Coordinates of C-alpha atoms and ligand atoms in Angstrom, one line a residue:
Chain A
M27 CA -23.1 -24.2 7.4
S28 CA -21.3 -21.9 4.9
W29 CA -19.4 -18.8 6.2
Q30 CA -18.6 -15.5 4.7
P31 CA -15.4 -13.7 5.6
V32 CA -15.7 -10.0 6.5
I33 CA -12.5 -8.1 5.9
G34 CA -11.6 -4.5 6.4
L35 CA -8.2 -2.8 5.9
E36 CA -6.4 0.1 7.4
I37 CA -3.6 1.3 5.1
H38 CA -0.8 3.8 5.7
I39 CA 1.0 5.4 2.8
H40 CA 4.0 7.7 2.8
L41 CA 3.7 10.7 0.5
K42 CA 6.8 11.4 -1.5
T43 CA 6.9 15.1 -0.9
R44 CA 10.2 16.8 -0.8
T45 CA 9.8 17.8 2.8
K46 CA 8.2 16.5 6.0
M47 CA 4.7 17.1 7.1
F48 CA 5.2 20.0 9.6
C49 CA 8.7 21.1 9.1
R50 CA 10.9 21.7 6.0
C51 CA 13.4 19.0 6.7
E52 CA 14.1 17.1 3.5
L53 CA 12.7 13.6 3.3
A54 CA 15.4 11.0 2.6
Y55 CA 15.6 7.2 2.8
G56 CA 18.6 5.3 3.8
L57 CA 20.8 8.2 5.1
D58 CA 22.7 8.1 8.4
A59 CA 20.4 8.5 11.4
N60 CA 19.3 11.9 12.5
T61 CA 20.8 13.7 9.6
R62 CA 17.4 15.3 8.5
T63 CA 16.0 16.6 11.7
C64 CA 15.3 20.0 13.2
P65 CA 13.8 21.4 16.4
I66 CA 10.3 20.8 15.1
C67 CA 10.5 17.1 14.1
L68 CA 12.6 16.5 17.3
G69 CA 9.7 17.9 19.4
H70 CA 11.7 20.6 21.0
P71 CA 9.6 22.9 23.3
G72 CA 8.6 26.2 21.9
T73 CA 8.5 25.1 18.2
L74 CA 5.5 25.4 15.9
P75 CA 4.5 23.0 13.2
V76 CA 3.7 24.4 9.7
P77 CA 1.7 22.0 7.4
N78 CA 3.1 21.0 4.0
A79 CA 0.9 22.4 1.3
R80 CA 1.8 19.8 -1.2
A81 CA 0.9 16.9 1.3
I82 CA -2.6 18.5 1.8
E83 CA -3.1 18.8 -2.0
W84 CA -2.0 15.2 -2.5
T85 CA -4.3 13.8 0.2
I86 CA -7.2 15.6 -1.4
K87 CA -6.1 14.2 -4.7
L88 CA -6.1 10.7 -3.3
G89 CA -9.4 11.3 -1.7
L90 CA -10.9 12.3 -5.1
A91 CA -9.4 9.3 -6.7
L92 CA -11.2 7.2 -4.1
G93 CA -14.4 8.9 -4.7
C94 CA -14.4 10.7 -1.3
E95 CA -16.1 13.8 -0.2
I96 CA -13.6 16.5 0.5
A97 CA -14.3 18.3 3.7
D98 CA -15.1 22.1 3.6
R99 CA -13.2 22.2 6.9
A100 CA -10.8 19.8 8.4
I101 CA -8.8 20.0 11.5
F102 CA -5.8 18.2 13.1
H103 CA -5.9 16.5 16.3
R104 CA -3.3 15.3 18.9
K105 CA -3.2 11.6 19.4
N106 CA -1.4 11.2 22.7
Y107 CA 0.8 8.2 23.5
F108 CA 4.2 7.7 25.1
Y109 CA 6.8 5.9 23.1
P110 CA 10.4 6.9 22.2
D111 CA 9.4 7.2 18.6
L112 CA 7.3 10.1 19.3
P113 CA 9.3 13.0 20.8
K114 CA 6.3 15.3 21.5
G115 CA 4.4 12.6 23.3
Y116 CA 1.7 13.0 20.7
Q117 CA 1.3 12.4 17.0
I118 CA -0.4 15.1 14.9
S119 CA -3.2 13.2 13.2
Q120 CA -6.8 13.8 12.2
Y121 CA -9.8 12.5 14.2
D122 CA -13.4 13.4 13.6
E123 CA -12.9 16.1 10.9
P124 CA -10.6 14.4 8.4
L125 CA -9.9 15.8 4.9
C126 CA -11.6 12.9 3.0
R127 CA -14.5 10.6 3.8
H128 CA -17.3 8.5 2.4
G129 CA -15.5 7.2 -0.7
R130 CA -15.5 3.9 -2.6
L131 CA -13.2 2.0 -4.8
L132 CA -14.3 -0.5 -7.5
V133 CA -12.5 -3.8 -7.4
P134 CA -13.2 -5.8 -10.4
G135 CA -13.2 -9.5 -9.9
P136 CA -13.4 -12.6 -12.1
E137 CA -17.0 -13.2 -11.2
V138 CA -18.3 -10.3 -9.1
D139 CA -17.0 -6.8 -8.6
A140 CA -16.5 -5.6 -5.1
E141 CA -17.4 -2.0 -4.2
V142 CA -15.4 -1.2 -1.2
G143 CA -16.4 1.7 1.0
I144 CA -13.7 4.1 2.1
V145 CA -14.7 5.4 5.6
R146 CA -11.9 8.0 5.6
A147 CA -8.6 9.1 4.3
H148 CA -6.7 11.5 6.6
L149 CA -3.3 13.1 6.9
E150 CA -0.9 12.6 9.8
E151 CA 2.9 12.5 10.6
D152 CA 4.8 9.3 10.8
A153 CA 6.7 8.4 13.9
A154 CA 10.5 7.9 14.1
K155 CA 12.2 4.7 13.5
N156 CA 13.2 2.5 16.5
V157 CA 16.0 0.0 16.3
H158 CA 15.9 -2.5 19.2
V159 CA 19.3 -4.0 19.9
G160 CA 20.9 -6.2 22.5
G161 CA 19.1 -7.8 25.5
A162 CA 18.3 -11.6 25.8
A163 CA 16.8 -12.0 22.4
G164 CA 19.1 -9.6 20.5
R165 CA 22.1 -10.6 18.4
I166 CA 24.3 -7.8 19.7
H167 CA 25.8 -8.4 23.1
G168 CA 25.3 -5.9 26.0
A169 CA 22.4 -4.4 27.7
G170 CA 19.2 -4.1 25.7
R171 CA 18.7 -0.7 24.4
T172 CA 16.6 1.2 21.7
L173 CA 18.2 3.5 19.1
V174 CA 16.1 6.1 17.7
D175 CA 16.4 7.7 14.1
F176 CA 14.2 10.8 13.6
N177 CA 14.8 11.0 9.9
R178 CA 11.5 9.2 9.3
G179 CA 9.8 11.1 12.0
G180 CA 7.4 13.6 10.6
T181 CA 7.1 12.0 7.1
P182 CA 3.5 12.8 5.7
L183 CA 1.5 9.8 6.1
V184 CA -2.1 9.1 4.7
E185 CA -4.2 6.7 6.6
I186 CA -7.1 5.1 4.7
V187 CA -9.7 3.1 6.5
T188 CA -12.1 0.9 4.5
R189 CA -15.4 -0.5 5.4
P190 CA -15.5 -4.2 6.1
D191 CA -16.7 -4.8 2.4
L192 CA -14.2 -7.3 1.4
H193 CA -15.3 -11.0 1.4
S194 CA -12.3 -13.1 0.4
A195 CA -8.5 -13.1 0.8
D196 CA -8.3 -12.7 -2.9
E197 CA -10.5 -9.7 -2.9
A198 CA -8.4 -8.1 -0.2
R199 CA -5.2 -8.7 -2.2
R200 CA -6.9 -7.2 -5.3
F201 CA -8.1 -4.2 -3.4
L202 CA -4.5 -3.5 -2.0
Q203 CA -3.0 -4.0 -5.4
L204 CA -5.5 -1.4 -7.0
L205 CA -5.0 1.0 -4.1
R206 CA -1.2 0.7 -4.5
Q207 CA -1.5 1.3 -8.1
T208 CA -3.7 4.2 -7.7
V209 CA -1.3 6.1 -5.5
V210 CA 1.6 5.2 -7.7
E211 CA -0.2 6.4 -10.8
L212 CA -1.3 9.6 -9.0
G213 CA 2.5 10.1 -8.4
I214 CA 2.1 10.8 -4.7
S215 CA 3.9 7.8 -3.3
D216 CA 6.3 4.9 -4.1
A217 CA 4.1 2.7 -2.0
E218 CA 6.9 0.2 -1.6
M219 CA 6.4 -2.3 1.2
E220 CA 10.1 -3.1 1.5
K221 CA 10.8 0.6 2.2
G222 CA 7.9 0.9 4.6
S223 CA 6.2 3.4 2.4
L224 CA 3.1 1.3 2.3
R225 CA 1.9 -0.6 5.4
F226 CA -1.4 -2.1 6.4
D227 CA -3.4 -3.9 9.0
V228 CA -6.3 -6.2 8.3
N229 CA -9.4 -6.8 10.4
V230 CA -11.0 -10.2 9.9
S231 CA -14.2 -11.8 11.1
V232 CA -16.6 -14.4 9.7
R233 CA -20.4 -14.7 9.7
P234 CA -23.0 -17.2 8.5
A235 CA -23.4 -16.6 4.7
G236 CA -26.4 -14.6 4.1
S237 CA -26.4 -12.8 7.5
D238 CA -25.3 -9.2 7.9
E239 CA -24.2 -9.4 11.6
L240 CA -20.7 -8.3 12.5
R241 CA -18.9 -10.8 14.7
T242 CA -15.8 -10.4 16.9
R243 CA -12.9 -9.5 14.6
T244 CA -9.2 -10.1 15.0
E245 CA -6.5 -7.8 13.7
L246 CA -3.5 -9.0 11.6
K247 CA -0.4 -6.8 11.8
N248 CA 3.1 -6.9 10.3
M249 CA 2.0 -8.0 6.8
N250 CA 5.1 -7.7 4.5
S251 CA 3.6 -8.5 1.1
F252 CA 0.2 -8.7 -0.5
A253 CA 0.6 -12.5 -1.1
F254 CA 1.5 -13.1 2.5
A255 CA -1.5 -11.0 3.5
A256 CA -3.8 -13.1 1.4
R257 CA -2.5 -16.3 2.9
G258 CA -2.6 -14.9 6.4
I259 CA -6.2 -13.8 5.9
Q260 CA -7.2 -17.2 4.5
R261 CA -5.6 -18.9 7.5
E262 CA -7.3 -16.6 10.0
V263 CA -10.7 -17.1 8.3
D264 CA -10.2 -20.9 8.5
R265 CA -9.2 -20.7 12.2
Q266 CA -12.3 -18.7 13.0
I267 CA -14.6 -20.9 11.1
G268 CA -13.1 -23.9 12.9
I269 CA -13.7 -22.2 16.3
Y270 CA -17.4 -21.5 15.5
E271 CA -18.0 -24.9 14.2
A272 CA -16.5 -26.5 17.3
G273 CA -19.0 -24.4 19.3
G274 CA -16.4 -21.9 20.5
E275 CA -16.2 -18.1 20.5
V276 CA -13.6 -16.0 18.6
E277 CA -11.6 -13.7 21.0
Q278 CA -10.7 -10.2 20.0
E279 CA -6.9 -10.2 19.6
T280 CA -4.0 -8.9 17.6
L281 CA -2.2 -11.5 15.5
H282 CA 1.3 -10.8 14.4
F283 CA 2.1 -12.4 11.1
D284 CA 5.4 -14.3 10.9
P285 CA 6.3 -14.7 7.2
D286 CA 8.9 -17.4 7.9
H287 CA 6.4 -19.7 9.5
E288 CA 3.3 -18.3 7.8
L289 CA 1.6 -18.5 11.2
A290 CA -0.4 -15.9 12.9
P291 CA 0.3 -16.7 16.6
P292 CA -1.8 -14.7 19.1
L293 CA 0.4 -12.0 20.6
R294 CA -1.8 -10.4 23.3
S295 CA -5.4 -11.3 24.1
K296 CA -7.8 -8.8 25.4
E297 CA -5.5 -5.9 24.8
E298 CA -5.8 -3.0 27.1
A299 CA -8.2 -0.5 25.6
Q300 CA -6.3 2.3 23.9
D301 CA -6.7 5.7 25.3
Y302 CA -5.3 8.3 23.1
R303 CA -7.1 11.4 24.5
Y304 CA -7.6 13.0 21.2
F305 CA -8.0 16.7 21.2
P306 CA -7.8 19.5 18.6
E307 CA -4.2 20.5 17.9
P308 CA -4.0 24.1 19.2
D309 CA -0.8 24.8 17.3
L310 CA -2.6 24.5 13.8
V311 CA -5.5 26.4 12.4
P312 CA -8.2 24.6 10.4
L313 CA -8.0 23.6 6.8
A314 CA -10.7 24.9 4.4
P315 CA -9.7 23.5 1.0
P316 CA -10.6 26.1 -1.5
R317 CA -13.2 24.8 -4.1
Q318 CA -11.1 25.9 -7.0
L319 CA -8.2 23.9 -5.7
V320 CA -10.4 20.8 -5.3
E321 CA -11.8 21.2 -8.8
R322 CA -8.4 21.7 -10.4
L323 CA -7.2 18.5 -8.5
R324 CA -10.3 16.6 -9.7
K325 CA -9.4 17.4 -13.3
E326 CA -6.0 15.8 -12.8
I327 CA -7.2 12.4 -11.6
P328 CA -6.3 9.7 -14.2
E329 CA -8.6 6.8 -15.1
P330 CA -8.7 4.6 -12.0
P331 CA -7.0 1.2 -12.5
G332 CA -10.2 -0.7 -11.6
A333 CA -12.3 1.2 -14.2
R334 CA -9.5 0.6 -16.7
I335 CA -9.7 -3.2 -16.1
R336 CA -13.4 -3.0 -16.7
R337 CA -12.9 -1.0 -19.9
F338 CA -10.3 -3.5 -21.2
E339 CA -12.7 -6.3 -20.8
S340 CA -15.5 -4.6 -22.7
Q341 CA -13.5 -2.6 -25.2
Y342 CA -11.1 -5.3 -26.2
G343 CA -13.1 -8.4 -25.4
L344 CA -10.5 -9.7 -23.0
R345 CA -11.0 -12.1 -20.1
F346 CA -10.9 -10.6 -16.6
Y347 CA -7.5 -12.2 -15.8
D348 CA -5.9 -10.9 -19.0
A349 CA -7.3 -7.4 -18.4
E350 CA -6.0 -7.5 -14.8
V351 CA -2.5 -8.5 -15.9
L352 CA -2.3 -5.9 -18.6
N353 CA -3.3 -3.3 -16.1
G354 CA -0.6 -4.3 -13.7
S355 CA 1.0 -1.0 -14.5
V356 CA -0.1 2.1 -16.5
A357 CA 2.9 1.8 -18.8
L358 CA 1.9 -1.8 -19.8
A359 CA -1.7 -0.8 -20.2
E360 CA -0.8 2.2 -22.4
L361 CA 1.6 0.2 -24.5
Y362 CA -1.2 -2.4 -25.0
E363 CA -3.7 0.2 -26.2
R364 CA -1.1 1.7 -28.5
V365 CA -0.2 -1.7 -30.0
V366 CA -3.9 -2.4 -30.6
S367 CA -4.5 1.0 -32.2
A368 CA -1.5 0.3 -34.5
G369 CA -3.7 -2.5 -36.0
V370 CA -2.7 -5.6 -34.0
D371 CA -5.5 -7.9 -33.1
A372 CA -6.5 -7.4 -29.4
K373 CA -6.3 -11.0 -28.4
A374 CA -2.9 -11.5 -30.1
A375 CA -1.5 -8.3 -28.6
S376 CA -2.6 -9.3 -25.1
N377 CA -1.1 -12.9 -25.5
V378 CA 2.3 -11.6 -26.7
L379 CA 2.5 -8.8 -24.0
M380 CA 1.6 -11.1 -21.2
N381 CA 3.9 -14.0 -22.2
E382 CA 6.8 -13.5 -24.6
F383 CA 7.1 -9.8 -24.0
A384 CA 6.7 -10.1 -20.3
R385 CA 9.5 -12.7 -20.2
T386 CA 12.0 -10.2 -21.7
G387 CA 11.8 -7.9 -18.8
V388 CA 11.7 -4.9 -21.1
E389 CA 10.3 -1.7 -19.5
P390 CA 6.9 -1.2 -21.2
G391 CA 7.3 2.6 -21.0
A392 CA 10.5 2.5 -23.1
V393 CA 8.9 0.7 -26.1
D394 CA 7.9 2.3 -29.4
A395 CA 4.4 0.8 -29.8
V396 CA 4.4 1.1 -33.6
E397 CA 7.6 -0.8 -34.0
L398 CA 6.5 -3.4 -31.5
A399 CA 3.2 -3.7 -33.4
K400 CA 5.2 -4.6 -36.6
V401 CA 7.1 -7.3 -34.7
I402 CA 3.9 -8.8 -33.3
E403 CA 2.2 -8.7 -36.7
A404 CA 5.2 -10.7 -38.2
R405 CA 5.1 -13.3 -35.3
A406 CA 3.9 -16.2 -37.6
R407 CA 6.3 -15.3 -40.5
I408 CA 9.6 -15.1 -38.7
P409 CA 11.4 -17.7 -36.7
R410 CA 10.7 -17.9 -32.9
D411 CA 14.3 -17.0 -31.9
R412 CA 14.2 -14.0 -34.1
F413 CA 10.8 -13.0 -32.7
N414 CA 12.0 -13.2 -29.2
E415 CA 15.2 -11.3 -30.0
A416 CA 13.1 -8.5 -31.5
L417 CA 10.9 -8.4 -28.4
A418 CA 14.0 -8.3 -26.2
G419 CA 15.3 -5.3 -28.2
S420 CA 12.1 -3.5 -28.5
G421 CA 12.9 -1.2 -25.6
D422 CA 16.3 -0.1 -27.0
P423 CA 16.6 3.5 -28.2
G424 CA 16.0 3.7 -31.9
F425 CA 14.7 0.1 -32.1
D426 CA 13.9 -0.8 -35.7
A427 CA 11.5 -3.7 -36.3
E428 CA 12.6 -4.1 -40.0
R429 CA 16.0 -5.4 -38.9
Y430 CA 14.3 -8.4 -37.5
L431 CA 11.8 -8.9 -40.2
G432 CA 14.0 -9.5 -43.3
D433 CA 13.3 -12.5 -45.5
G434 CA 16.9 -13.6 -45.7
L435 CA 16.9 -15.0 -42.3
V436 CA 14.4 -17.7 -43.0
V437 CA 15.9 -20.8 -44.4
E438 CA 14.5 -21.5 -47.8
T439 CA 12.2 -24.5 -48.3
S440 CA 14.6 -26.0 -50.7
E441 CA 17.3 -26.0 -48.1
L442 CA 15.0 -27.4 -45.5
E443 CA 14.2 -30.6 -47.3
P444 CA 17.6 -32.2 -46.9
L445 CA 17.6 -31.1 -43.2
V446 CA 14.2 -32.7 -42.6
E447 CA 15.4 -35.9 -44.1
R448 CA 18.6 -35.9 -42.1
V449 CA 16.5 -35.6 -38.9
L450 CA 14.2 -38.4 -39.8
A451 CA 17.0 -40.7 -40.7
A452 CA 18.7 -39.9 -37.4
N453 CA 15.6 -40.8 -35.4
E454 CA 14.3 -44.1 -36.9
K455 CA 12.7 -45.3 -33.7
E456 CA 10.7 -42.1 -33.3
V457 CA 9.6 -42.2 -36.9
A458 CA 8.3 -45.7 -36.5
A459 CA 6.5 -44.7 -33.3
Y460 CA 4.9 -41.7 -35.1
R461 CA 3.7 -43.9 -38.0
A462 CA 2.3 -46.4 -35.4
G463 CA 0.1 -43.6 -34.1
K464 CA 2.2 -41.5 -31.7
R465 CA 1.2 -38.2 -33.4
G466 CA 2.5 -36.2 -30.5
L467 CA 6.0 -36.8 -31.7
L468 CA 5.5 -34.3 -34.5
G469 CA 6.6 -31.5 -32.1
F470 CA 9.7 -33.4 -31.4
F471 CA 10.7 -33.5 -35.0
V472 CA 9.9 -29.8 -35.5
G473 CA 12.2 -29.1 -32.6
Q474 CA 15.0 -31.1 -34.1
V475 CA 14.7 -29.4 -37.4
M476 CA 14.5 -26.0 -35.9
R477 CA 17.6 -26.7 -33.9
E478 CA 19.5 -27.6 -37.1
T479 CA 18.5 -24.2 -38.6
G480 CA 19.5 -22.3 -35.5
G481 CA 15.8 -21.3 -35.2
N482 CA 15.9 -19.5 -38.5
A483 CA 13.1 -21.4 -40.2
D484 CA 9.4 -20.9 -40.5
A485 CA 7.9 -23.3 -38.2
R486 CA 4.8 -23.8 -40.3
V487 CA 6.8 -24.7 -43.3
V488 CA 8.8 -27.2 -41.2
N489 CA 5.5 -28.6 -39.9
E490 CA 4.1 -29.1 -43.4
L491 CA 7.3 -30.7 -44.8
L492 CA 7.5 -33.1 -41.9
R493 CA 3.9 -34.1 -42.3
T494 CA 4.3 -34.7 -46.0
K495 CA 7.4 -37.0 -45.4
L496 CA 6.0 -38.8 -42.4
D497 CA 2.6 -39.5 -43.8
A498 CA 3.9 -40.5 -47.1
Chain B
M10 CA -12.5 4.0 15.7
G11 CA -11.9 2.7 19.2
P12 CA -10.4 5.6 21.1
V13 CA -12.6 7.9 23.1
A14 CA -12.3 11.6 22.3
F15 CA -10.8 13.7 24.9
S16 CA -13.8 15.9 25.0
E17 CA -16.1 13.0 25.8
T18 CA -13.8 12.0 28.6
F19 CA -13.7 15.5 29.7
E20 CA -17.4 16.0 29.8
R21 CA -17.7 12.9 31.9
I22 CA -15.1 13.8 34.4
W23 CA -15.8 17.5 34.8
T24 CA -19.1 16.9 36.3
M25 CA -17.6 15.0 39.3
A26 CA -14.5 15.0 41.3
I27 CA -11.7 13.1 39.7
S28 CA -11.2 9.7 41.3
R29 CA -7.9 8.4 42.5
E30 CA -8.1 5.6 39.9
E31 CA -8.4 8.2 37.1
V32 CA -5.4 10.1 38.4
R33 CA -3.4 6.9 38.5
H34 CA -4.6 6.0 34.9
V35 CA -3.6 9.4 33.5
A36 CA -0.2 9.2 35.3
R37 CA 0.5 5.8 33.9
L38 CA -0.3 7.0 30.4
A39 CA 2.3 9.7 30.9
R40 CA 4.7 7.2 32.4
L41 CA 4.7 9.0 35.6
E42 CA 5.3 7.1 38.9
L43 CA 3.2 8.7 41.7
S44 CA 3.1 7.9 45.3
E45 CA -0.2 7.7 47.1
D46 CA 0.5 11.1 48.6
E47 CA 1.1 12.5 45.2
L48 CA -2.0 10.9 43.8
A49 CA -4.0 12.7 46.4
R50 CA -2.2 16.0 46.0
F51 CA -2.5 16.1 42.1
G52 CA -5.9 14.7 42.3
G53 CA -6.9 17.8 44.2
Q54 CA -5.1 20.1 41.8
L55 CA -6.7 18.5 38.8
D56 CA -10.1 18.9 40.5
A57 CA -9.6 22.6 40.8
I58 CA -8.6 22.8 37.1
L59 CA -11.5 20.8 36.0
E60 CA -13.9 22.8 38.1
A61 CA -12.6 26.1 36.6
V62 CA -13.0 24.8 33.1
G63 CA -16.4 23.3 34.0
K64 CA -17.7 26.9 34.4
V65 CA -18.0 26.9 30.6
G66 CA -20.7 24.1 31.0
E67 CA -22.9 26.6 32.9
L68 CA -23.4 28.7 29.7
D69 CA -25.9 28.0 27.0
L70 CA -23.7 27.3 24.0
S71 CA -26.3 25.6 21.8
G72 CA -25.7 28.0 19.0
V73 CA -22.0 28.3 19.2
E74 CA -19.6 26.4 16.8
P75 CA -16.7 24.6 18.6
T76 CA -13.6 26.7 18.4
A77 CA -10.8 24.8 16.9
H78 CA -8.4 27.7 17.2
P79 CA -8.5 31.1 18.9
L80 CA -7.3 32.9 15.7
D81 CA -9.8 33.3 12.9
L82 CA -7.5 31.9 10.3
V83 CA -7.6 28.9 7.9
N84 CA -5.2 27.4 5.5
V85 CA -1.8 28.4 7.0
W86 CA 0.7 26.2 5.2
S87 CA 4.0 26.4 3.5
D88 CA 5.5 25.4 0.2
D89 CA 7.2 22.0 0.0
E90 CA 10.7 23.4 -0.2
P91 CA 13.6 22.0 1.9
R92 CA 15.1 24.5 4.3
G93 CA 17.9 22.6 5.7
S94 CA 18.3 20.6 8.9
L95 CA 20.5 20.6 11.9
S96 CA 24.0 19.1 12.1
V97 CA 24.1 15.7 13.9
A98 CA 26.3 17.5 16.6
E99 CA 23.6 19.9 17.2
V100 CA 20.8 17.3 17.1
L101 CA 22.6 15.1 19.7
A102 CA 23.9 18.0 21.9
N103 CA 21.1 17.7 24.4
A104 CA 20.7 14.0 24.2
P105 CA 21.4 12.2 27.6
D106 CA 22.8 9.2 25.6
S107 CA 23.6 8.4 22.0
E108 CA 25.2 5.8 19.8
D109 CA 26.7 6.5 16.5
T110 CA 24.3 9.1 15.2
F111 CA 21.3 7.5 16.9
F112 CA 19.6 8.7 20.2
R113 CA 19.9 5.9 22.7
V114 CA 17.1 5.2 25.1
P115 CA 16.2 2.3 27.5
P116 CA 14.7 -0.8 25.7
A117 CA 11.2 0.1 24.6
Ligands
ZN502 ZN1 12.4 18.7 10.9

């Protein structure tokens, strides 16, 4: 029997506002603990939360970018649970009246596109950061204890819940990459997993291909990169298929991913049903996003990265994978489009940008596309080394392609001849082998000659010269 | 969405006396350790509260929108401008225990 994976995601993204969600403490990362806290984010009695207008705007903006309906009226709820990272004993979140719902994100793929439904995108506050030290398992001696830093407590957090519309580990990875790119390009989040400003959980189940049933799902937590997530999902899919094929049943459980061992060992089976006792937050009045605001924000939404990939394929005749790589950042995509509009062939531009240019590590946003276009156009005329040097310098201020394109750098054909002869004389064995039919050795000779010239020769001329001599 | 809305829980329990198990459950969620005597005593008090609130259920509210807030206001928010935080000394002044500039609590 063949099986289809059914994957849904729940993603949390920190908004990079200047201040927290419900107080005006400055948001800061990496400062000493508890240096950006106040009575509101410490949950002192008698304080009142005041929502951050920018966080609300940005959540609406993200909702629009995800094709969501923006609610005429949204409210905040209290989600009650007891833990030291939550000084009030509840998190202010949204429940059945979120800001955004019913969206979709196009995830282009090599063969088929996925259209991933967005159930909701809502706004909430993040919890504080707990540091567990000591105890039996800890590295620090002494009694086990938990240290709490409330600097992160109250950071605006958007939660995005997808429908289980993803059907492979690769598709899930692509979705996450596009979503991350979307929020980065909207300018509302750094979405960096290392800093914890992007976190996600994955729900996984499988079903017989062709059916539309939803079987028991497991939840994967603690994913620390998209690549690990893809591997974790694949492993979990295989595990579930194995269970069903052996006649067993998958149990609902939460699996914590361990990147060191790449295992997803069961943590707790049959978790106690959560009971958050949601109720409307009485300290906050409802939100009613004004229509003009929503329309203004709608106009500010840039072309979504998924749509841009599609456009690159059709407009420039690129393969899916090339279009995907070129759209890895908006800066690279823009540079590509400018280089092509400066007259460079679409395929050539894509090859150079994805290979030689990418290897230089030059920041695409710093490059003058017209100058870079000149370099790419000259790639067949100038020596390899020069070409790479030019690419490496293309991000420097005032970069001038002409400096690299001068004729004087290429060793003249008349000077090449003796060099070629010297190389052939020094490699008699290889010459004999070539003449006996090992044509692949031509590249070896070209390399030798290029080395003699310090790379300053036209490879095509060297090629021709060598052929003439060898085939004579 | 797994969790049950408070209002649903509420509707279920206001129509009958709260059971000892429910009191125990709620106490555990709040990390309160209650003796059998206390379970009975608080159960009775919660019953009285639920009964009082349950009066609302006697009214015909079919045409009434749920009230999210007693004030007839929407969109109360503030600009995203920092206004300063407390000093660490002030922050930790009421903490029963601290370490460096952290609050210290029993292992979670
Ligand atoms: Zn604060």
